[in-house]
Amino acid sequence: MTKLALITGASSGIGEATARKLASMGYDLILTARRADRLENVAAEIRAVHNVEVQNLIFDVRDEKACEEHLAQISDERPIDVLVNNAGLAAGLEHIDAGSTEDWNAMIDTNIKGLLYVTRIISRRMIKAGRGHIVNLGSIAGTQPYENGAVYCASKHAVHAISQSMRSDLVAHGIKVSEVRPGMVETEFSVVRFHGDAERAKGVYRGVTPLTGSDIAEVIGWIVSQPAHVNIDDVLVTPQQQANAYMTIRK
Ligand code: NDP
Ligand code: 8X3
């Protein structure tokens, strides 16, 4: 039977690339994001190239009720084989005293609470089915906190902790849990972090060949292709020029 994957935040970047990768592997897809037009374009392009079904759900993962209402639209008839908890953002890059509480709330509500809302609903379906695989998008920031990034780093530390606890919570139900933790990936991430300042965003990748969304999608494709008895718990992926969160060699 054709496998089914649900990917949050599939309207750009890593989520979009993962949608294309899993479609190329024959997965039917349920894609979520807030921007309906962007998600519709992604779905249309995937349908044109791959013989798979794509269902779009447009909602904000910060809204618990919206998560419940939209995810209830998924047919009960088919188990969800893979959930990729990818929707997330960084907002702002400054010392703690200069931080914006609006930015902090956006990161905490999306990266932590949104992931939890979606996971609670989908994990219940997976438990019923007795199988499934959850892949969380953590970050290098989830173990290596850096200056100016207190709340983003805290949110990804939370994803790291949640991933490890979930692994224990779900192991007896035959469900796999994996975390992928990238370093620098050039997507819309930095434009979003700098509130639309594309020039400043470009500077993040100056002199570096960063990872692409497709690089991370390849890793996710590999993780979900392992035999039933193999669980990839945690993968840290960085550009060759980025040794860690604190050391990047720019050419
Ligand atoms: P993008 O900004 O390109 O993509 C983010 C995706 O998340 C978009 O599809 C966006 O869709 C969705 N999203 C954001 N907020 C919400 C929300 N409230 N409700 C629903 N969907 C939302 O960034 P990336 O692809 O780089 O980021 C994907 C994940 O990877 C994030 O969790 C990020 O923290 C993580 N990551 C990124 C790294 C990087 O360097 N780029 C490195 C390490 C981790 P829409 O706006 O349409 O809702
Ligand atoms: C995104 C990577 O280094 O900007 O999670 O925090 S970094």
PDB file of C-alpha atoms and ligand atoms in Angstrom:
ATOM      1  CA  MET A   1       0.000   0.000   0.000  1.00  0.00           C
ATOM      2  CA  THR A   2       1.194   3.539  -0.776  1.00  0.00           C
ATOM      3  CA  LYS A   3       2.685   5.240   2.275  1.00  0.00           C
ATOM      4  CA  LEU A   4       1.370   8.545   3.607  1.00  0.00           C
ATOM      5  CA  ALA A   5       3.470  11.398   5.014  1.00  0.00           C
ATOM      6  CA  LEU A   6       2.329  14.565   6.786  1.00  0.00           C
ATOM      7  CA  ILE A   7       4.781  17.470   6.574  1.00  0.00           C
ATOM      8  CA  THR A   8       4.240  20.727   8.462  1.00  0.00           C
ATOM      9  CA  GLY A   9       5.691  23.922   7.033  1.00  0.00           C
ATOM     10  CA  ALA A  10       5.845  22.607   3.486  1.00  0.00           C
ATOM     11  CA  SER A  11       5.354  25.957   1.728  1.00  0.00           C
ATOM     12  CA  SER A  12       9.109  26.677   1.601  1.00  0.00           C
ATOM     13  CA  GLY A  13      12.611  25.571   2.509  1.00  0.00           C
ATOM     14  CA  ILE A  14      13.246  22.231   4.172  1.00  0.00           C
ATOM     15  CA  GLY A  15       9.561  21.263   4.336  1.00  0.00           C
ATOM     16  CA  GLU A  16       9.004  21.930   0.642  1.00  0.00           C
ATOM     17  CA  ALA A  17      12.167  20.008  -0.313  1.00  0.00           C
ATOM     18  CA  THR A  18      11.093  17.115   1.932  1.00  0.00           C
ATOM     19  CA  ALA A  19       7.691  17.031   0.245  1.00  0.00           C
ATOM     20  CA  ARG A  20       9.385  16.731  -3.152  1.00  0.00           C
ATOM     21  CA  LYS A  21      11.790  14.057  -1.871  1.00  0.00           C
ATOM     22  CA  LEU A  22       9.101  11.890  -0.245  1.00  0.00           C
ATOM     23  CA  ALA A  23       6.890  12.252  -3.347  1.00  0.00           C
ATOM     24  CA  SER A  24       9.824  11.019  -5.455  1.00  0.00           C
ATOM     25  CA  MET A  25       9.933   7.980  -3.136  1.00  0.00           C
ATOM     26  CA  GLY A  26       6.242   7.311  -3.828  1.00  0.00           C
ATOM     27  CA  TYR A  27       4.658   8.753  -0.680  1.00  0.00           C
ATOM     28  CA  ASP A  28       1.208  10.343  -0.791  1.00  0.00           C
ATOM     29  CA  LEU A  29       1.387  13.651   1.051  1.00  0.00           C
ATOM     30  CA  ILE A  30      -0.528  15.857   3.449  1.00  0.00           C
ATOM     31  CA  LEU A  31       1.120  19.275   3.459  1.00  0.00           C
ATOM     32  CA  THR A  32       0.472  22.095   5.909  1.00  0.00           C
ATOM     33  CA  ALA A  33       1.386  25.789   6.167  1.00  0.00           C
ATOM     34  CA  ARG A  34      -0.332  29.177   6.488  1.00  0.00           C
ATOM     35  CA  ARG A  35       0.315  30.493   2.956  1.00  0.00           C
ATOM     36  CA  ALA A  36      -2.316  28.784   0.813  1.00  0.00           C
ATOM     37  CA  ASP A  37      -1.017  30.059  -2.551  1.00  0.00           C
ATOM     38  CA  ARG A  38       2.530  28.889  -1.892  1.00  0.00           C
ATOM     39  CA  LEU A  39       1.367  25.489  -0.701  1.00  0.00           C
ATOM     40  CA  GLU A  40      -0.949  25.093  -3.704  1.00  0.00           C
ATOM     41  CA  ASN A  41       1.976  25.788  -6.080  1.00  0.00           C
ATOM     42  CA  VAL A  42       4.126  23.180  -4.323  1.00  0.00           C
ATOM     43  CA  ALA A  43       1.311  20.627  -4.480  1.00  0.00           C
ATOM     44  CA  ALA A  44       0.590  21.354  -8.165  1.00  0.00           C
ATOM     45  CA  GLU A  45       4.264  20.967  -9.106  1.00  0.00           C
ATOM     46  CA  ILE A  46       4.513  17.688  -7.196  1.00  0.00           C
ATOM     47  CA  ARG A  47       1.332  16.286  -8.776  1.00  0.00           C
ATOM     48  CA  ALA A  48       2.656  17.223 -12.241  1.00  0.00           C
ATOM     49  CA  VAL A  49       5.864  15.242 -11.726  1.00  0.00           C
ATOM     50  CA  HIS A  50       4.941  12.375  -9.397  1.00  0.00           C
ATOM     51  CA  ASN A  51       1.980  10.033  -9.442  1.00  0.00           C
ATOM     52  CA  VAL A  52       1.011  10.715  -5.830  1.00  0.00           C
ATOM     53  CA  GLU A  53      -1.924  12.269  -3.972  1.00  0.00           C
ATOM     54  CA  VAL A  54      -1.361  15.595  -2.224  1.00  0.00           C
ATOM     55  CA  GLN A  55      -3.780  17.093   0.297  1.00  0.00           C
ATOM     56  CA  ASN A  56      -3.168  20.632   1.587  1.00  0.00           C
ATOM     57  CA  LEU A  57      -4.257  21.852   5.009  1.00  0.00           C
ATOM     58  CA  ILE A  58      -3.943  25.572   5.662  1.00  0.00           C
ATOM     59  CA  PHE A  59      -3.615  26.499   9.318  1.00  0.00           C
ATOM     60  CA  ASP A  60      -1.369  28.076  11.917  1.00  0.00           C
ATOM     61  CA  VAL A  61       0.269  25.469  14.174  1.00  0.00           C
ATOM     62  CA  ARG A  62       0.189  28.003  17.054  1.00  0.00           C
ATOM     63  CA  ASP A  63      -3.599  27.704  17.147  1.00  0.00           C
ATOM     64  CA  GLU A  64      -4.487  24.526  19.057  1.00  0.00           C
ATOM     65  CA  LYS A  65      -8.121  24.534  17.911  1.00  0.00           C
ATOM     66  CA  ALA A  66      -7.076  25.019  14.280  1.00  0.00           C
ATOM     67  CA  CYS A  67      -4.661  22.074  14.584  1.00  0.00           C
ATOM     68  CA  GLU A  68      -7.500  19.902  15.888  1.00  0.00           C
ATOM     69  CA  GLU A  69     -10.032  21.030  13.270  1.00  0.00           C
ATOM     70  CA  HIS A  70      -7.723  20.750  10.286  1.00  0.00           C
ATOM     71  CA  LEU A  71      -6.019  17.508  11.236  1.00  0.00           C
ATOM     72  CA  ALA A  72      -9.479  15.990  11.849  1.00  0.00           C
ATOM     73  CA  GLN A  73     -10.032  16.374   8.088  1.00  0.00           C
ATOM     74  CA  ILE A  74      -7.505  13.609   7.420  1.00  0.00           C
ATOM     75  CA  SER A  75      -9.316  10.400   6.557  1.00  0.00           C
ATOM     76  CA  ASP A  76      -9.328   7.775   9.319  1.00  0.00           C
ATOM     77  CA  GLU A  77      -9.035   5.057   6.744  1.00  0.00           C
ATOM     78  CA  ARG A  78      -5.305   5.346   6.212  1.00  0.00           C
ATOM     79  CA  PRO A  79      -2.596   5.361   8.853  1.00  0.00           C
ATOM     80  CA  ILE A  80      -0.055   8.179   8.691  1.00  0.00           C
ATOM     81  CA  ASP A  81       3.297   6.502   8.164  1.00  0.00           C
ATOM     82  CA  VAL A  82       5.510   9.555   8.622  1.00  0.00           C
ATOM     83  CA  LEU A  83       5.050  12.888  10.391  1.00  0.00           C
ATOM     84  CA  VAL A  84       7.709  15.519   9.719  1.00  0.00           C
ATOM     85  CA  ASN A  85       7.412  18.254  12.370  1.00  0.00           C
ATOM     86  CA  ASN A  86       9.169  20.963  10.407  1.00  0.00           C
ATOM     87  CA  ALA A  87       7.145  24.195  10.774  1.00  0.00           C
ATOM     88  CA  GLY A  88       9.256  26.646  12.709  1.00  0.00           C
ATOM     89  CA  LEU A  89      11.130  29.917  12.699  1.00  0.00           C
ATOM     90  CA  ALA A  90      13.696  32.168  14.271  1.00  0.00           C
ATOM     91  CA  ALA A  91      12.617  35.762  14.885  1.00  0.00           C
ATOM     92  CA  GLY A  92      15.225  38.345  15.789  1.00  0.00           C
ATOM     93  CA  LEU A  93      18.926  38.096  16.662  1.00  0.00           C
ATOM     94  CA  GLU A  94      19.872  40.307  19.579  1.00  0.00           C
ATOM     95  CA  HIS A  95      20.961  40.327  23.198  1.00  0.00           C
ATOM     96  CA  ILE A  96      18.342  39.302  25.736  1.00  0.00           C
ATOM     97  CA  ASP A  97      17.680  42.871  26.978  1.00  0.00           C
ATOM     98  CA  ALA A  98      16.851  44.016  23.448  1.00  0.00           C
ATOM     99  CA  GLY A  99      14.596  41.078  22.570  1.00  0.00           C
ATOM    100  CA  SER A 100      11.020  41.514  21.391  1.00  0.00           C
ATOM    101  CA  THR A 101       8.425  39.609  23.382  1.00  0.00           C
ATOM    102  CA  GLU A 102       6.371  39.298  20.184  1.00  0.00           C
ATOM    103  CA  ASP A 103       9.303  37.454  18.554  1.00  0.00           C
ATOM    104  CA  TRP A 104       9.789  35.289  21.650  1.00  0.00           C
ATOM    105  CA  ASN A 105       6.127  34.301  21.712  1.00  0.00           C
ATOM    106  CA  ALA A 106       6.177  33.467  17.984  1.00  0.00           C
ATOM    107  CA  MET A 107       9.168  31.127  18.425  1.00  0.00           C
ATOM    108  CA  ILE A 108       7.919  29.451  21.593  1.00  0.00           C
ATOM    109  CA  ASP A 109       4.375  29.087  20.272  1.00  0.00           C
ATOM    110  CA  THR A 110       5.461  27.704  16.882  1.00  0.00           C
ATOM    111  CA  ASN A 111       8.624  25.704  17.541  1.00  0.00           C
ATOM    112  CA  ILE A 112       7.519  24.134  20.833  1.00  0.00           C
ATOM    113  CA  LYS A 113       3.764  24.385  21.322  1.00  0.00           C
ATOM    114  CA  GLY A 114       2.835  23.947  17.650  1.00  0.00           C
ATOM    115  CA  LEU A 115       5.018  20.844  17.416  1.00  0.00           C
ATOM    116  CA  LEU A 116       3.365  19.486  20.566  1.00  0.00           C
ATOM    117  CA  TYR A 117      -0.196  20.153  19.364  1.00  0.00           C
ATOM    118  CA  VAL A 118       0.392  18.382  16.042  1.00  0.00           C
ATOM    119  CA  THR A 119       2.300  15.526  17.651  1.00  0.00           C
ATOM    120  CA  ARG A 120      -0.383  14.793  20.248  1.00  0.00           C
ATOM    121  CA  ILE A 121      -3.031  14.400  17.570  1.00  0.00           C
ATOM    122  CA  ILE A 122      -0.967  12.387  15.108  1.00  0.00           C
ATOM    123  CA  SER A 123       0.752  10.192  17.689  1.00  0.00           C
ATOM    124  CA  ARG A 124      -2.679   9.022  18.890  1.00  0.00           C
ATOM    125  CA  ARG A 125      -3.439   7.868  15.344  1.00  0.00           C
ATOM    126  CA  MET A 126      -0.060   6.157  15.112  1.00  0.00           C
ATOM    127  CA  ILE A 127      -0.600   4.391  18.452  1.00  0.00           C
ATOM    128  CA  LYS A 128      -3.953   3.109  17.155  1.00  0.00           C
ATOM    129  CA  ALA A 129      -2.233   1.844  14.011  1.00  0.00           C
ATOM    130  CA  GLY A 130       0.624   0.325  16.021  1.00  0.00           C
ATOM    131  CA  ARG A 131       3.242   1.969  13.832  1.00  0.00           C
ATOM    132  CA  GLY A 132       4.519   5.262  12.463  1.00  0.00           C
ATOM    133  CA  HIS A 133       7.602   7.464  12.330  1.00  0.00           C
ATOM    134  CA  ILE A 134       7.942  11.019  13.663  1.00  0.00           C
ATOM    135  CA  VAL A 135      10.817  13.176  12.422  1.00  0.00           C
ATOM    136  CA  ASN A 136      11.376  16.424  14.314  1.00  0.00           C
ATOM    137  CA  LEU A 137      13.352  19.357  12.915  1.00  0.00           C
ATOM    138  CA  GLY A 138      15.659  20.377  15.716  1.00  0.00           C
ATOM    139  CA  SER A 139      18.805  22.420  15.134  1.00  0.00           C
ATOM    140  CA  ILE A 140      22.469  22.718  15.947  1.00  0.00           C
ATOM    141  CA  ALA A 141      21.059  25.458  18.233  1.00  0.00           C
ATOM    142  CA  GLY A 142      19.335  22.690  20.183  1.00  0.00           C
ATOM    143  CA  THR A 143      22.598  21.718  21.899  1.00  0.00           C
ATOM    144  CA  GLN A 144      24.914  24.669  21.159  1.00  0.00           C
ATOM    145  CA  PRO A 145      23.370  27.916  22.447  1.00  0.00           C
ATOM    146  CA  TYR A 146      24.887  31.067  20.945  1.00  0.00           C
ATOM    147  CA  GLU A 147      24.979  34.806  21.693  1.00  0.00           C
ATOM    148  CA  ASN A 148      21.893  36.703  20.493  1.00  0.00           C
ATOM    149  CA  GLY A 149      19.861  33.527  20.108  1.00  0.00           C
ATOM    150  CA  ALA A 150      18.561  32.812  23.616  1.00  0.00           C
ATOM    151  CA  VAL A 151      14.950  32.109  22.794  1.00  0.00           C
ATOM    152  CA  TYR A 152      15.472  30.386  19.432  1.00  0.00           C
ATOM    153  CA  CYS A 153      18.169  28.191  21.018  1.00  0.00           C
ATOM    154  CA  ALA A 154      15.875  27.493  23.996  1.00  0.00           C
ATOM    155  CA  SER A 155      13.057  26.485  21.643  1.00  0.00           C
ATOM    156  CA  LYS A 156      15.336  24.035  19.825  1.00  0.00           C
ATOM    157  CA  HIS A 157      16.721  22.709  23.136  1.00  0.00           C
ATOM    158  CA  ALA A 158      13.068  21.987  23.902  1.00  0.00           C
ATOM    159  CA  VAL A 159      12.665  20.150  20.596  1.00  0.00           C
ATOM    160  CA  HIS A 160      15.762  18.099  21.471  1.00  0.00           C
ATOM    161  CA  ALA A 161      14.346  17.159  24.887  1.00  0.00           C
ATOM    162  CA  ILE A 162      10.863  16.489  23.521  1.00  0.00           C
ATOM    163  CA  SER A 163      12.314  14.230  20.796  1.00  0.00           C
ATOM    164  CA  GLN A 164      14.196  12.137  23.352  1.00  0.00           C
ATOM    165  CA  SER A 165      11.195  11.840  25.704  1.00  0.00           C
ATOM    166  CA  MET A 166       8.886  11.018  22.790  1.00  0.00           C
ATOM    167  CA  ARG A 167      11.231   8.246  21.740  1.00  0.00           C
ATOM    168  CA  SER A 168      10.685   6.639  25.167  1.00  0.00           C
ATOM    169  CA  ASP A 169       6.948   7.369  25.241  1.00  0.00           C
ATOM    170  CA  LEU A 170       6.313   5.799  21.848  1.00  0.00           C
ATOM    171  CA  VAL A 171       8.822   2.940  21.661  1.00  0.00           C
ATOM    172  CA  ALA A 172       6.390   0.369  23.095  1.00  0.00           C
ATOM    173  CA  HIS A 173       3.854   1.279  20.406  1.00  0.00           C
ATOM    174  CA  GLY A 174       6.188   0.374  17.554  1.00  0.00           C
ATOM    175  CA  ILE A 175       6.637   4.051  16.613  1.00  0.00           C
ATOM    176  CA  LYS A 176       9.983   5.490  15.562  1.00  0.00           C
ATOM    177  CA  VAL A 177      11.181   8.961  16.564  1.00  0.00           C
ATOM    178  CA  SER A 178      14.068  10.770  14.898  1.00  0.00           C
ATOM    179  CA  GLU A 179      15.499  14.254  15.179  1.00  0.00           C
ATOM    180  CA  VAL A 180      17.378  16.043  12.400  1.00  0.00           C
ATOM    181  CA  ARG A 181      19.478  18.959  13.605  1.00  0.00           C
ATOM    182  CA  PRO A 182      20.878  21.124  10.827  1.00  0.00           C
ATOM    183  CA  GLY A 183      23.420  23.920  10.948  1.00  0.00           C
ATOM    184  CA  MET A 184      23.196  26.645   8.301  1.00  0.00           C
ATOM    185  CA  VAL A 185      20.615  25.899   5.615  1.00  0.00           C
ATOM    186  CA  GLU A 186      19.818  28.646   3.103  1.00  0.00           C
ATOM    187  CA  THR A 187      16.032  28.868   2.944  1.00  0.00           C
ATOM    188  CA  GLU A 188      13.650  31.684   3.882  1.00  0.00           C
ATOM    189  CA  PHE A 189      14.821  31.137   7.478  1.00  0.00           C
ATOM    190  CA  SER A 190      17.135  34.163   7.736  1.00  0.00           C
ATOM    191  CA  VAL A 191      14.781  36.486   5.813  1.00  0.00           C
ATOM    192  CA  VAL A 192      12.106  35.540   8.367  1.00  0.00           C
ATOM    193  CA  ARG A 193      14.580  35.934  11.258  1.00  0.00           C
ATOM    194  CA  PHE A 194      15.415  39.475  10.078  1.00  0.00           C
ATOM    195  CA  HIS A 195      11.772  40.372   9.473  1.00  0.00           C
ATOM    196  CA  GLY A 196      12.078  40.563   5.683  1.00  0.00           C
ATOM    197  CA  ASP A 197      15.551  42.170   5.419  1.00  0.00           C
ATOM    198  CA  ALA A 198      16.871  40.089   2.501  1.00  0.00           C
ATOM    199  CA  GLU A 199      20.248  41.892   2.385  1.00  0.00           C
ATOM    200  CA  ARG A 200      20.978  41.105   6.027  1.00  0.00           C
ATOM    201  CA  ALA A 201      19.819  37.537   5.445  1.00  0.00           C
ATOM    202  CA  LYS A 202      22.283  37.152   2.570  1.00  0.00           C
ATOM    203  CA  GLY A 203      25.097  38.172   4.907  1.00  0.00           C
ATOM    204  CA  VAL A 204      24.535  35.071   7.044  1.00  0.00           C
ATOM    205  CA  TYR A 205      25.777  32.893   4.171  1.00  0.00           C
ATOM    206  CA  ARG A 206      28.575  35.221   2.969  1.00  0.00           C
ATOM    207  CA  GLY A 207      31.652  33.200   1.997  1.00  0.00           C
ATOM    208  CA  VAL A 208      29.994  29.891   2.884  1.00  0.00           C
ATOM    209  CA  THR A 209      28.435  27.182   0.812  1.00  0.00           C
ATOM    210  CA  PRO A 210      25.456  26.514   3.074  1.00  0.00           C
ATOM    211  CA  LEU A 211      23.280  23.438   3.151  1.00  0.00           C
ATOM    212  CA  THR A 212      20.149  23.498   1.007  1.00  0.00           C
ATOM    213  CA  GLY A 213      16.661  22.304   1.835  1.00  0.00           C
ATOM    214  CA  SER A 214      17.331  19.375  -0.487  1.00  0.00           C
ATOM    215  CA  ASP A 215      20.411  18.330   1.499  1.00  0.00           C
ATOM    216  CA  ILE A 216      18.210  17.984   4.586  1.00  0.00           C
ATOM    217  CA  ALA A 217      15.418  16.322   2.612  1.00  0.00           C
ATOM    218  CA  GLU A 218      17.932  13.668   1.471  1.00  0.00           C
ATOM    219  CA  VAL A 219      18.774  12.948   5.116  1.00  0.00           C
ATOM    220  CA  ILE A 220      15.073  12.662   5.995  1.00  0.00           C
ATOM    221  CA  GLY A 221      14.516  10.384   2.990  1.00  0.00           C
ATOM    222  CA  TRP A 222      17.343   8.165   4.257  1.00  0.00           C
ATOM    223  CA  ILE A 223      16.016   8.141   7.832  1.00  0.00           C
ATOM    224  CA  VAL A 224      12.538   6.995   6.786  1.00  0.00           C
ATOM    225  CA  SER A 225      13.961   4.346   4.427  1.00  0.00           C
ATOM    226  CA  GLN A 226      15.648   2.302   7.127  1.00  0.00           C
ATOM    227  CA  PRO A 227      14.453  -1.246   7.779  1.00  0.00           C
ATOM    228  CA  ALA A 228      11.726  -1.692  10.414  1.00  0.00           C
ATOM    229  CA  HIS A 229      14.199  -2.627  13.168  1.00  0.00           C
ATOM    230  CA  VAL A 230      16.416   0.456  12.709  1.00  0.00           C
ATOM    231  CA  ASN A 231      15.718   3.834  14.388  1.00  0.00           C
ATOM    232  CA  ILE A 232      17.958   6.792  13.562  1.00  0.00           C
ATOM    233  CA  ASP A 233      17.692   8.806  16.778  1.00  0.00           C
ATOM    234  CA  ASP A 234      19.579  12.004  16.085  1.00  0.00           C
ATOM    235  CA  VAL A 235      21.458  13.445  13.095  1.00  0.00           C
ATOM    236  CA  LEU A 236      23.525  16.651  13.251  1.00  0.00           C
ATOM    237  CA  VAL A 237      24.227  18.010   9.736  1.00  0.00           C
ATOM    238  CA  THR A 238      26.435  21.017   8.997  1.00  0.00           C
ATOM    239  CA  PRO A 239      28.056  22.629   5.956  1.00  0.00           C
ATOM    240  CA  GLN A 240      31.690  21.562   5.582  1.00  0.00           C
ATOM    241  CA  GLN A 241      32.751  25.115   6.487  1.00  0.00           C
ATOM    242  CA  GLN A 242      30.742  25.166   9.741  1.00  0.00           C
ATOM    243  CA  ALA A 243      32.553  23.182  12.448  1.00  0.00           C
ATOM    244  CA  ASN A 244      29.929  24.058  15.067  1.00  0.00           C
ATOM    245  CA  ALA A 245      27.598  26.908  16.041  1.00  0.00           C
ATOM    246  CA  TYR A 246      30.601  29.037  17.038  1.00  0.00           C
ATOM    247  CA  MET A 247      33.091  28.432  14.221  1.00  0.00           C
ATOM    248  CA  THR A 248      32.492  28.972  10.524  1.00  0.00           C
ATOM    249  CA  ILE A 249      35.308  29.432   8.018  1.00  0.00           C
ATOM    250  CA  ARG A 250      34.313  31.986   5.380  1.00  0.00           C
ATOM    251  CA  LYS A 251      36.189  32.169   2.066  1.00  0.00           C
TER     252      LYS A 251
HETATM  253  P1  NDP B   1      11.495  28.477   6.004  1.00  0.00           P
HETATM  254  O1  NDP B   1      11.188  29.830   6.567  1.00  0.00           O
HETATM  255  O2  NDP B   1      11.929  28.409   4.587  1.00  0.00           O
HETATM  256  O3  NDP B   1      10.235  27.496   6.207  1.00  0.00           O
HETATM  257  C1  NDP B   1       9.481  27.504   7.385  1.00  0.00           C
HETATM  258  C2  NDP B   1       8.179  26.779   7.135  1.00  0.00           C
HETATM  259  O4  NDP B   1       7.429  26.746   8.352  1.00  0.00           O
HETATM  260  C3  NDP B   1       7.313  27.483   6.106  1.00  0.00           C
HETATM  261  O5  NDP B   1       6.689  26.530   5.283  1.00  0.00           O
HETATM  262  C4  NDP B   1       6.277  28.217   6.960  1.00  0.00           C
HETATM  263  O6  NDP B   1       5.050  28.298   6.239  1.00  0.00           O
HETATM  264  C5  NDP B   1       6.129  27.234   8.132  1.00  0.00           C
HETATM  265  N1  NDP B   1       5.617  27.912   9.321  1.00  0.00           N
HETATM  266  C6  NDP B   1       6.242  28.880  10.044  1.00  0.00           C
HETATM  267  N2  NDP B   1       5.438  29.295  11.048  1.00  0.00           N
HETATM  268  C7  NDP B   1       4.292  28.560  10.943  1.00  0.00           C
HETATM  269  C8  NDP B   1       3.085  28.536  11.682  1.00  0.00           C
HETATM  270  N3  NDP B   1       2.885  29.348  12.735  1.00  0.00           N
HETATM  271  N4  NDP B   1       2.105  27.671  11.307  1.00  0.00           N
HETATM  272  C9  NDP B   1       2.294  26.858  10.252  1.00  0.00           C
HETATM  273  N5  NDP B   1       3.426  26.827   9.512  1.00  0.00           N
HETATM  274  C10 NDP B   1       4.406  27.684   9.860  1.00  0.00           C
HETATM  275  O7  NDP B   1      12.601  27.876   6.981  1.00  0.00           O
HETATM  276  P2  NDP B   1      13.335  26.440   7.007  1.00  0.00           P
HETATM  277  O8  NDP B   1      12.844  25.576   5.934  1.00  0.00           O
HETATM  278  O9  NDP B   1      14.798  26.712   7.091  1.00  0.00           O
HETATM  279  O10 NDP B   1      12.863  25.926   8.436  1.00  0.00           O
HETATM  280  C11 NDP B   1      12.202  24.694   8.640  1.00  0.00           C
HETATM  281  C12 NDP B   1      12.582  24.155   9.999  1.00  0.00           C
HETATM  282  O11 NDP B   1      13.973  23.864  10.023  1.00  0.00           O
HETATM  283  C13 NDP B   1      12.329  25.117  11.174  1.00  0.00           C
HETATM  284  O12 NDP B   1      11.824  24.377  12.256  1.00  0.00           O
HETATM  285  C14 NDP B   1      13.724  25.650  11.490  1.00  0.00           C
HETATM  286  O13 NDP B   1      13.844  26.065  12.823  1.00  0.00           O
HETATM  287  C15 NDP B   1      14.552  24.424  11.185  1.00  0.00           C
HETATM  288  N6  NDP B   1      15.961  24.697  10.942  1.00  0.00           N
HETATM  289  C16 NDP B   1      16.345  25.557   9.953  1.00  0.00           C
HETATM  290  C17 NDP B   1      17.702  25.802   9.758  1.00  0.00           C
HETATM  291  C18 NDP B   1      18.191  26.767   8.744  1.00  0.00           C
HETATM  292  O14 NDP B   1      19.370  27.186   8.820  1.00  0.00           O
HETATM  293  N7  NDP B   1      17.417  27.167   7.748  1.00  0.00           N
HETATM  294  C19 NDP B   1      18.724  25.098  10.554  1.00  0.00           C
HETATM  295  C20 NDP B   1      18.193  24.263  11.595  1.00  0.00           C
HETATM  296  C21 NDP B   1      16.863  24.047  11.744  1.00  0.00           C
HETATM  297  P3  NDP B   1       4.038  29.532   6.225  1.00  0.00           P
HETATM  298  O15 NDP B   1       4.856  30.784   6.447  1.00  0.00           O
HETATM  299  O16 NDP B   1       3.403  29.461   4.879  1.00  0.00           O
HETATM  300  O17 NDP B   1       3.108  29.235   7.337  1.00  0.00           O
HETATM  301  C1  8X3 B   2      19.112  27.287  12.423  1.00  0.00           C
HETATM  302  C2  8X3 B   2      20.593  27.244  12.451  1.00  0.00           C
HETATM  303  O1  8X3 B   2      22.655  28.347  13.431  1.00  0.00           O
HETATM  304  O2  8X3 B   2      20.878  29.816  12.642  1.00  0.00           O
HETATM  305  O3  8X3 B   2      18.556  26.459  13.387  1.00  0.00           O
HETATM  306  O4  8X3 B   2      20.639  28.567  14.666  1.00  0.00           O
HETATM  307  S1  8X3 B   2      21.223  28.569  13.342  1.00  0.00           S
END
